[in-house]
Short mmCIF file of C-alpha atoms in Angstrom, two decimals:
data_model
loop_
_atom_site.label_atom_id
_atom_site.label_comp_id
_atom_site.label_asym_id
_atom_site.label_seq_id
_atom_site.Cartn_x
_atom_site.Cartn_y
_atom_site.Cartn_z
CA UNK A 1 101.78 4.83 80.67
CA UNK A 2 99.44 5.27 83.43
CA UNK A 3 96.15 3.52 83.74
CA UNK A 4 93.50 4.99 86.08
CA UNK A 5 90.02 3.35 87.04
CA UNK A 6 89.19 4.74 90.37
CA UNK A 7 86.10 6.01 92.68
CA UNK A 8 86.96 8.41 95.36
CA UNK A 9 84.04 10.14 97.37
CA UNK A 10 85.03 13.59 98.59
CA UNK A 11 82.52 14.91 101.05
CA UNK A 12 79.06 15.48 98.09
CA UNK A 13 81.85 15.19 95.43
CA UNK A 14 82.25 12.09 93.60
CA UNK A 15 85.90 11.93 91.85
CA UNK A 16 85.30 9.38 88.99
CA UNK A 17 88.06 8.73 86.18
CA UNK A 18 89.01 6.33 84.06
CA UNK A 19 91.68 7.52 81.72
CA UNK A 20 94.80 6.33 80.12
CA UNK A 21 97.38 8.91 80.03
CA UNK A 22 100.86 8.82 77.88
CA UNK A 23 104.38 8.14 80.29
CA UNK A 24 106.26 11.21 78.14
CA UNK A 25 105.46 15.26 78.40
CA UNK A 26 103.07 17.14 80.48
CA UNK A 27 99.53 16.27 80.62
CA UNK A 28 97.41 19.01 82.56
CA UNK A 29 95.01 18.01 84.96
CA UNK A 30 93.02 21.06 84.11
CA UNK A 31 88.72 22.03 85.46
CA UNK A 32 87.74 25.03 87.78
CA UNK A 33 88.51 25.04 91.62
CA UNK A 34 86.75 22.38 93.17
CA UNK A 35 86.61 19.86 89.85
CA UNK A 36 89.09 17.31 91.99
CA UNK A 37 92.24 18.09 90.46
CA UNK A 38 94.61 17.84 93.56
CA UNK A 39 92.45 15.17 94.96
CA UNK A 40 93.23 13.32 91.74
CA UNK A 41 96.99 13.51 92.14
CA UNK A 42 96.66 12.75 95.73
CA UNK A 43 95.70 9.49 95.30
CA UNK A 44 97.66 8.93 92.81
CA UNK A 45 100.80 9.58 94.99
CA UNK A 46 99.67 7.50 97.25
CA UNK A 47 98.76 10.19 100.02
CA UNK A 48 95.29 9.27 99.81
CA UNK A 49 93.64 5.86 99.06
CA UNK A 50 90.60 5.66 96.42
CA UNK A 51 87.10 3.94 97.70
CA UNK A 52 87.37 1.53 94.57
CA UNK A 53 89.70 1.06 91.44
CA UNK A 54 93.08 1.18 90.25
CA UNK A 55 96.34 2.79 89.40
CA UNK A 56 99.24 1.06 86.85
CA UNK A 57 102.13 2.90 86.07
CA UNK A 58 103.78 1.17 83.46
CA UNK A 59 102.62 -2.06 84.30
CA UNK A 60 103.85 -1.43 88.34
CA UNK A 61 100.55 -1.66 90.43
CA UNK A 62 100.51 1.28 92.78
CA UNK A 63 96.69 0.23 93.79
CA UNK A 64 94.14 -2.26 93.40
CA UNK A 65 91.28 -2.17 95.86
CA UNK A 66 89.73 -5.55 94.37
CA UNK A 67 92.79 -7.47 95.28
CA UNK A 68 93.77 -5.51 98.47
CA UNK A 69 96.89 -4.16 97.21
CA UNK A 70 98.54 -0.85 97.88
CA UNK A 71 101.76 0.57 97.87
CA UNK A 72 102.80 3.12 100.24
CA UNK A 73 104.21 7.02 98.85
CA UNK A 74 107.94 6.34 99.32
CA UNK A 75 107.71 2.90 97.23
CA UNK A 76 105.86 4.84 94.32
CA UNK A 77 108.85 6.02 92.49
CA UNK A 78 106.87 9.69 91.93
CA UNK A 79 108.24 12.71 92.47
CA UNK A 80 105.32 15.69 93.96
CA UNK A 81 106.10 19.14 93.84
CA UNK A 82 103.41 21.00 95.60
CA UNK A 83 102.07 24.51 95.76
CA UNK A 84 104.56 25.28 98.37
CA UNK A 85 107.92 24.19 97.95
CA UNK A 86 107.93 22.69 101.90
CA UNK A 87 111.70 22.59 101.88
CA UNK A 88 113.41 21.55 105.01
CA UNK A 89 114.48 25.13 106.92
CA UNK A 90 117.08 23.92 108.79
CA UNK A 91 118.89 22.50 106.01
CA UNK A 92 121.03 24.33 102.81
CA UNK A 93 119.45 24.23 99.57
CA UNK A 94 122.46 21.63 99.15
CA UNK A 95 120.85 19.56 101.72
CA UNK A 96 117.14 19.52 100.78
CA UNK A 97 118.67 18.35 97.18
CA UNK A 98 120.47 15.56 98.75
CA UNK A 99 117.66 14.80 101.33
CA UNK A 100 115.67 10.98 100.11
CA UNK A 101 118.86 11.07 97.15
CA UNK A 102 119.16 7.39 96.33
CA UNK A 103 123.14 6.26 95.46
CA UNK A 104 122.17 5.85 91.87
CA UNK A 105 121.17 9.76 91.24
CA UNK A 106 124.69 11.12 92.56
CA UNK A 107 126.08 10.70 89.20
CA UNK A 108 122.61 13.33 87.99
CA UNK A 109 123.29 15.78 90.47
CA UNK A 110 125.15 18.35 88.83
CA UNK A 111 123.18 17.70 85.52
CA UNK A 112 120.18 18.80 87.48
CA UNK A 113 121.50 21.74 89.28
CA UNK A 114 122.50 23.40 85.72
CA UNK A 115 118.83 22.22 84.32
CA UNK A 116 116.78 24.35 86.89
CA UNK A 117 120.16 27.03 87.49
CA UNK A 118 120.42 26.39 90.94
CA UNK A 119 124.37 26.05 91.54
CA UNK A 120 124.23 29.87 92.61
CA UNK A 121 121.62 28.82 95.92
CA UNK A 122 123.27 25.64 96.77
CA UNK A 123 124.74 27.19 100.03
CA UNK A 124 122.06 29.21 101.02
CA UNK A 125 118.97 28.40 103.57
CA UNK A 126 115.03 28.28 102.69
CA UNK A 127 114.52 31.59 103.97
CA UNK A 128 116.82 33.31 102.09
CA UNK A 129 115.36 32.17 98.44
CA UNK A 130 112.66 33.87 96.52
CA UNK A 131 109.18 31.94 95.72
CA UNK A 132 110.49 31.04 92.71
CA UNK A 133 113.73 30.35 93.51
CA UNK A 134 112.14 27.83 96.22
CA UNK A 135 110.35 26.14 93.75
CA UNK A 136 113.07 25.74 91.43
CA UNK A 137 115.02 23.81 94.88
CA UNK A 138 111.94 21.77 95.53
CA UNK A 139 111.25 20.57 91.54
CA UNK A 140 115.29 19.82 91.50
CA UNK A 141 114.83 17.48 94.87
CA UNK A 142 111.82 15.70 93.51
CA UNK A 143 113.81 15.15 90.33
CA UNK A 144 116.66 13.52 92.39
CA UNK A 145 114.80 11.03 93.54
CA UNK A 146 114.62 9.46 90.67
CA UNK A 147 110.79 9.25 89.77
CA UNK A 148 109.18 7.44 87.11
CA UNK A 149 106.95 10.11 87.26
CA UNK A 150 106.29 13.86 88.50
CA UNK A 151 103.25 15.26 90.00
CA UNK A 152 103.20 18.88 90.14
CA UNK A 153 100.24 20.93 91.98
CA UNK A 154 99.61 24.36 91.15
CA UNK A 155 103.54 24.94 91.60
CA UNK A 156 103.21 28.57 89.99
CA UNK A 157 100.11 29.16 92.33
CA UNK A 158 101.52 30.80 95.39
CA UNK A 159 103.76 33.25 93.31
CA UNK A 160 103.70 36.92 92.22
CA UNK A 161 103.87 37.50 88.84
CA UNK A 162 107.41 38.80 88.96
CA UNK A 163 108.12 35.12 90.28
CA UNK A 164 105.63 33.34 87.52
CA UNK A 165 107.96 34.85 84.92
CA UNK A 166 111.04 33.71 86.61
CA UNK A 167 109.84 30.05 86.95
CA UNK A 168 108.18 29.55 83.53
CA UNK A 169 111.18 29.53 81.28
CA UNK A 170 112.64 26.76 83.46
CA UNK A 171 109.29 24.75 83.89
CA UNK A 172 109.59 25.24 79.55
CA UNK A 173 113.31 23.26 79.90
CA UNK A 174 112.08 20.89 82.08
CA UNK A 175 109.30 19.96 79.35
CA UNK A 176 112.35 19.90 76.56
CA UNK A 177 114.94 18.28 78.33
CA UNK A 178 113.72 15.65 80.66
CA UNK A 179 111.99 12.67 79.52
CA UNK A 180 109.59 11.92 82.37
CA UNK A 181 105.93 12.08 82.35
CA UNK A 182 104.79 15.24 84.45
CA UNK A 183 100.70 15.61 85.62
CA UNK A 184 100.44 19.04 86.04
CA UNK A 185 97.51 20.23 88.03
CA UNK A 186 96.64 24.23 86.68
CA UNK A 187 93.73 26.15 85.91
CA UNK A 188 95.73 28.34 84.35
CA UNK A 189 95.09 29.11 80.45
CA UNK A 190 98.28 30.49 80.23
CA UNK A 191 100.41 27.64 81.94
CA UNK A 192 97.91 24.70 80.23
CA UNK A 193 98.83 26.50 76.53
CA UNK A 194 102.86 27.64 77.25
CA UNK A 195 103.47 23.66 78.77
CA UNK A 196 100.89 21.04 78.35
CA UNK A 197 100.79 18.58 75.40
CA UNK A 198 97.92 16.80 76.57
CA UNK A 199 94.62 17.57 79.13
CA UNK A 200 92.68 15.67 81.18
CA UNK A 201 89.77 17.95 81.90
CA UNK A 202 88.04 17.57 85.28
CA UNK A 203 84.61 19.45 85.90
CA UNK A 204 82.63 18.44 89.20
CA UNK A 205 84.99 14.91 89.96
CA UNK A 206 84.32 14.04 86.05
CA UNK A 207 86.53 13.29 83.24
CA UNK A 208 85.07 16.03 80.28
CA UNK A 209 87.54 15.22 77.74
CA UNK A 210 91.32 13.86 77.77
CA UNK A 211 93.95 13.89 75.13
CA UNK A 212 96.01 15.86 72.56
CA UNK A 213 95.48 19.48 73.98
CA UNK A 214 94.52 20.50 70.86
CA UNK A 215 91.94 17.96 69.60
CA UNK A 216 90.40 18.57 73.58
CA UNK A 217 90.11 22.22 72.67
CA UNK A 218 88.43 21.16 69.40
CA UNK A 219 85.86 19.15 71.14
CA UNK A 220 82.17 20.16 70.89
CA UNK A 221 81.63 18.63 74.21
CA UNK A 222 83.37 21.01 76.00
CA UNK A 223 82.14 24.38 74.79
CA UNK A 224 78.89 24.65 76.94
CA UNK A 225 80.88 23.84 80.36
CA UNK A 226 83.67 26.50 79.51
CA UNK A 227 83.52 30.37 80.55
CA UNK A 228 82.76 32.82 77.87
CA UNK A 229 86.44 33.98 78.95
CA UNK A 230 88.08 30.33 77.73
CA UNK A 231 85.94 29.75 75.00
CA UNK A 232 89.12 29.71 72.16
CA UNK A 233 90.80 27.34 69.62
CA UNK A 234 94.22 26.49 70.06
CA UNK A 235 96.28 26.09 67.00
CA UNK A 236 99.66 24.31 66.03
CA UNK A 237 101.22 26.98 63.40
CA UNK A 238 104.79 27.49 62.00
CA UNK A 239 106.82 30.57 61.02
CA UNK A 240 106.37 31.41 57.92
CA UNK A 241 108.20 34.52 57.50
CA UNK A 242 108.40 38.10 58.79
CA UNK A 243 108.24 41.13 57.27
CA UNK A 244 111.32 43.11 56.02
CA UNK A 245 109.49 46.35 56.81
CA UNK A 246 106.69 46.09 59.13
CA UNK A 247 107.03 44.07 62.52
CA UNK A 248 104.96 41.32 61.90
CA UNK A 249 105.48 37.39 61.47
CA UNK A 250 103.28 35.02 59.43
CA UNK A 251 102.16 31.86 60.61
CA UNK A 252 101.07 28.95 58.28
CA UNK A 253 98.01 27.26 58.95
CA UNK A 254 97.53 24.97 56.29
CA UNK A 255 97.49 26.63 53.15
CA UNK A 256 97.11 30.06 54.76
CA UNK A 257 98.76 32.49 57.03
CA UNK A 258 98.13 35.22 59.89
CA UNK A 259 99.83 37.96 60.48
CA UNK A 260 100.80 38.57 63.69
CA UNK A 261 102.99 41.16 65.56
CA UNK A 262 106.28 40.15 65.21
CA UNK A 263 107.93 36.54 67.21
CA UNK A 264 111.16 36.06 68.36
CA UNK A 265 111.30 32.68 66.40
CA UNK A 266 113.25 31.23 63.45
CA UNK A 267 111.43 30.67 60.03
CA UNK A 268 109.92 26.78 60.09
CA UNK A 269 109.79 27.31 64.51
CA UNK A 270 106.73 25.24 65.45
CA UNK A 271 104.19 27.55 67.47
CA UNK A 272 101.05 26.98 69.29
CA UNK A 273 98.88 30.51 69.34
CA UNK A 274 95.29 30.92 70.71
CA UNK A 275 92.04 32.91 68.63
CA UNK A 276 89.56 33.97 71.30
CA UNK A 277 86.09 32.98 69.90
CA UNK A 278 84.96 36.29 70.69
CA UNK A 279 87.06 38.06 68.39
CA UNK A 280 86.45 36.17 65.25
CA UNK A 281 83.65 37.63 63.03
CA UNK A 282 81.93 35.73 60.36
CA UNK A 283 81.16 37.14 56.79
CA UNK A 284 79.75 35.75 53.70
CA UNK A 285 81.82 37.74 51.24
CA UNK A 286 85.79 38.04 51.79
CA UNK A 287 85.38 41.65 52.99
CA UNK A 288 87.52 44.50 51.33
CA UNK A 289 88.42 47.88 52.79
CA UNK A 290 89.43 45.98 55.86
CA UNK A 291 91.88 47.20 58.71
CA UNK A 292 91.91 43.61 59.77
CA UNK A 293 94.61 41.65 57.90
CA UNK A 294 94.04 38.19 59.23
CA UNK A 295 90.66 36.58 56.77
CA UNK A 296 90.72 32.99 56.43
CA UNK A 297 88.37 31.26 54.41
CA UNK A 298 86.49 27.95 56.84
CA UNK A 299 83.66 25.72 56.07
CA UNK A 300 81.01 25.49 58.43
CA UNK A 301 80.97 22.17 60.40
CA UNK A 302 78.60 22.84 63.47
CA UNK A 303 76.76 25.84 65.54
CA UNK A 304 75.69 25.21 69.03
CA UNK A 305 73.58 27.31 71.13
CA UNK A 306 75.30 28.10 74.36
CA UNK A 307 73.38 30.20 76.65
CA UNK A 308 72.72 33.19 74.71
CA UNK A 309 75.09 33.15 72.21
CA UNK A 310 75.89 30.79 69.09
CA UNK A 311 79.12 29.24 68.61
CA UNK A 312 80.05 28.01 65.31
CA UNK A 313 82.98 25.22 64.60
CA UNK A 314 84.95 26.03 61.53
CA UNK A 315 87.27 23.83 59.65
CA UNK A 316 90.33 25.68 58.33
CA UNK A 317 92.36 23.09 56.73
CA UNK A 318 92.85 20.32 59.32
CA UNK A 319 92.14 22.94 62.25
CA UNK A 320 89.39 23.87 63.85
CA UNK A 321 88.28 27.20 65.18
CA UNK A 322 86.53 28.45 66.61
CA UNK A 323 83.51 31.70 66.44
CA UNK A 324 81.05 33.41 68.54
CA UNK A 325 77.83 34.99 67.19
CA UNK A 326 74.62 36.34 68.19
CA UNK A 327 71.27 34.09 67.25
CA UNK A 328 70.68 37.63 65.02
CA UNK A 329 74.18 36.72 62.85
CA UNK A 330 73.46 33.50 62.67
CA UNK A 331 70.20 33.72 61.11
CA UNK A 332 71.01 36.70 59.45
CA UNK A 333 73.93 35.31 57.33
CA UNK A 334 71.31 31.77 57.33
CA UNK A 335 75.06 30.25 58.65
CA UNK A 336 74.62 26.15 58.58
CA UNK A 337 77.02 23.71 58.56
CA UNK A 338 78.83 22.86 54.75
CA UNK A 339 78.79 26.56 53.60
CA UNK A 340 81.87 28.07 52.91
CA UNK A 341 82.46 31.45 54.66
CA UNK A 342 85.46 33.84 55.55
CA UNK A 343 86.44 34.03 58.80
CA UNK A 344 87.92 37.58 60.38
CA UNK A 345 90.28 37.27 62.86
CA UNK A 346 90.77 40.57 65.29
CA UNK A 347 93.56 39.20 67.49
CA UNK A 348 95.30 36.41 68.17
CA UNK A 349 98.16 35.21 71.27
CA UNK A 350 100.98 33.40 71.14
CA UNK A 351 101.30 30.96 73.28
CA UNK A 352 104.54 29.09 72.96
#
């Protein structure tokens, strides 16, 4: 695992966490430009030192300002794959692979190659490769080194979205097939929901909320600090079935099921899917007449005032989503927490 307990002062910023984070799967380092997110992994890798704390990985001490201890980048065992891929122009993709390749990672060489679908670059120079296609070379090299860990900045950031598409599905493989702990930094919905099992969630240098991705998306805490645009619930579904006629899938949640427009998965394939706040509508009566097929009935468990707008936390089952109302609904419908009411939901994306 890695243990952090560290003060770093960044110009008026103060970057302040203490957070124990899990040594398997991605955790997103996830907050608006500006929260500290790079800064975080920075010191972390060692290319920065923090004004006060300390970093464990596993037990290894990469830096403990109380006892004077610090261990220099190249003694870290981490991998860093950064925005851009920096690969070495002057050598073959072969070479930048190779380049820092200790003895003992020869034998993962090829293994790594077919992971990321390289084999068909190996002979060709930097500036010859596509974005993602760089990328790909510079995650594979950091691999090779044989990290306990990876840090990964923004590596989709400097792409097209031709090239996001063409790096995702290996970034996905990565996540499946390679047992290392990856910090991903992203402020990216899309790359936080299709990748990340767990969040650390920086706003201003401070630690909002870490864990589980989806109990952090449950929290109350964080709904007055998101956008209106990220205000959602994330939910952990299955396939239930789909339709023999109609092109639609339903997805368990608990006891009930959404329809949604049909998923290239298997019946029983674990999902996650996102409900934007916004386009879930509250009634006190499960409505009839409806075009809207997806009504789930929630109890009530909390409504908070954020700016101008009330947003109301809804147990479905063991979920929780997830609905935004005007003051006028709210009182309207007299909606408290412990009623029972049905919850309408107008869309819904699938994130993976």
């Amino acid at each position: 695992m890695l243990e952090l307990d560290l003060t770093q002062q960044l110009g008026d910023l103060t970057l302040s966490v203490q957070a124990t984070l899990p040594a398997q799967g991605i955790t997103a380092i996830f907050g608006l430009s500006g929260a500290g997110k790079t800064s975080l992994i920075n010191v972390i890798g060692g290319l920065t030192r923090p004004d006060r704390g300390h970093i464990r990985l596993n037990g290894r001490v990469l830096v403990d300002t109380a006892n004077g201890q610090w261990l220099p980048p190249e003694k870290r065992r981490i991998g860093y794959v950064f925005q851009d891929a920096r690969l070495f122009p002057h050598y073959r993709v072969r070479g930048n692979l190779t380049y820092g390749m200790p003895p003992a990672q020869r034998a993962q060489f090829d293994t790594v190659v077919a992971l990321l679908g390289i084999e068909p670059l190996l002979e060709r120079h930097p500036n010859t490769l596509s974005g993602g296609e760089k990328q790909r070379v510079a995650i594979g090299r950091a691999l090779l080194t044989g990290p306990e860990m990876l840090l990964m900045d923004e590596p989709l950031a400097s792409l097209d979205l031709p090239r996001k598409r063409e790096l995702m599905p290996y970034l996905e493989r990565l996540v499946r097939d390679v047992k290392l702990p990856v910090l991903y930094v992203t402020h990216s919905m899309d790359e936080l929901l299709r990748l990340a099992q767990n969040v650390l969630m920086l706003d201003q240098g401070q630690v909002r909320a870490v864990g589980p991705l989806e109990e952090v998306w449950a929290s109350s805490a964080l709904r007055p600090w998101l956008p209106k645009e990220e205000q959602s619930s994330v939910l952990p579904v299955t396939v239930l079935e789909h339709h023999p006629r109609y092109a639609m899938s339903a997805l368990s949640l608990g006891d009930q099921h959404l329809w949604v427009n049909r998923v290239e998965a298997a019946v029983e394939s674990p999902l996650r899917i996102r409900v934007q706040a916004a386009d879930v509508s509250l009634a006190l009566q499960p409505p009839t007449g409806s075009s809207i097929r997806n009504i789930l009935r929630a109890k009530v468990l909390e409504c908070l005032e954020v700016s101008d707008q009330v947003e109301v936390k809804l147990a479905v089952g063991e979920q929780v989503l997830w609905a935004r109302i005007s003051p006028w609904a709210r009182d309207e419908l007299q909606i408290k927490p412990g009623m029972w009411l049905y919850a309408q939901i107008k869309s819904v994306s699938i994130s993976g």
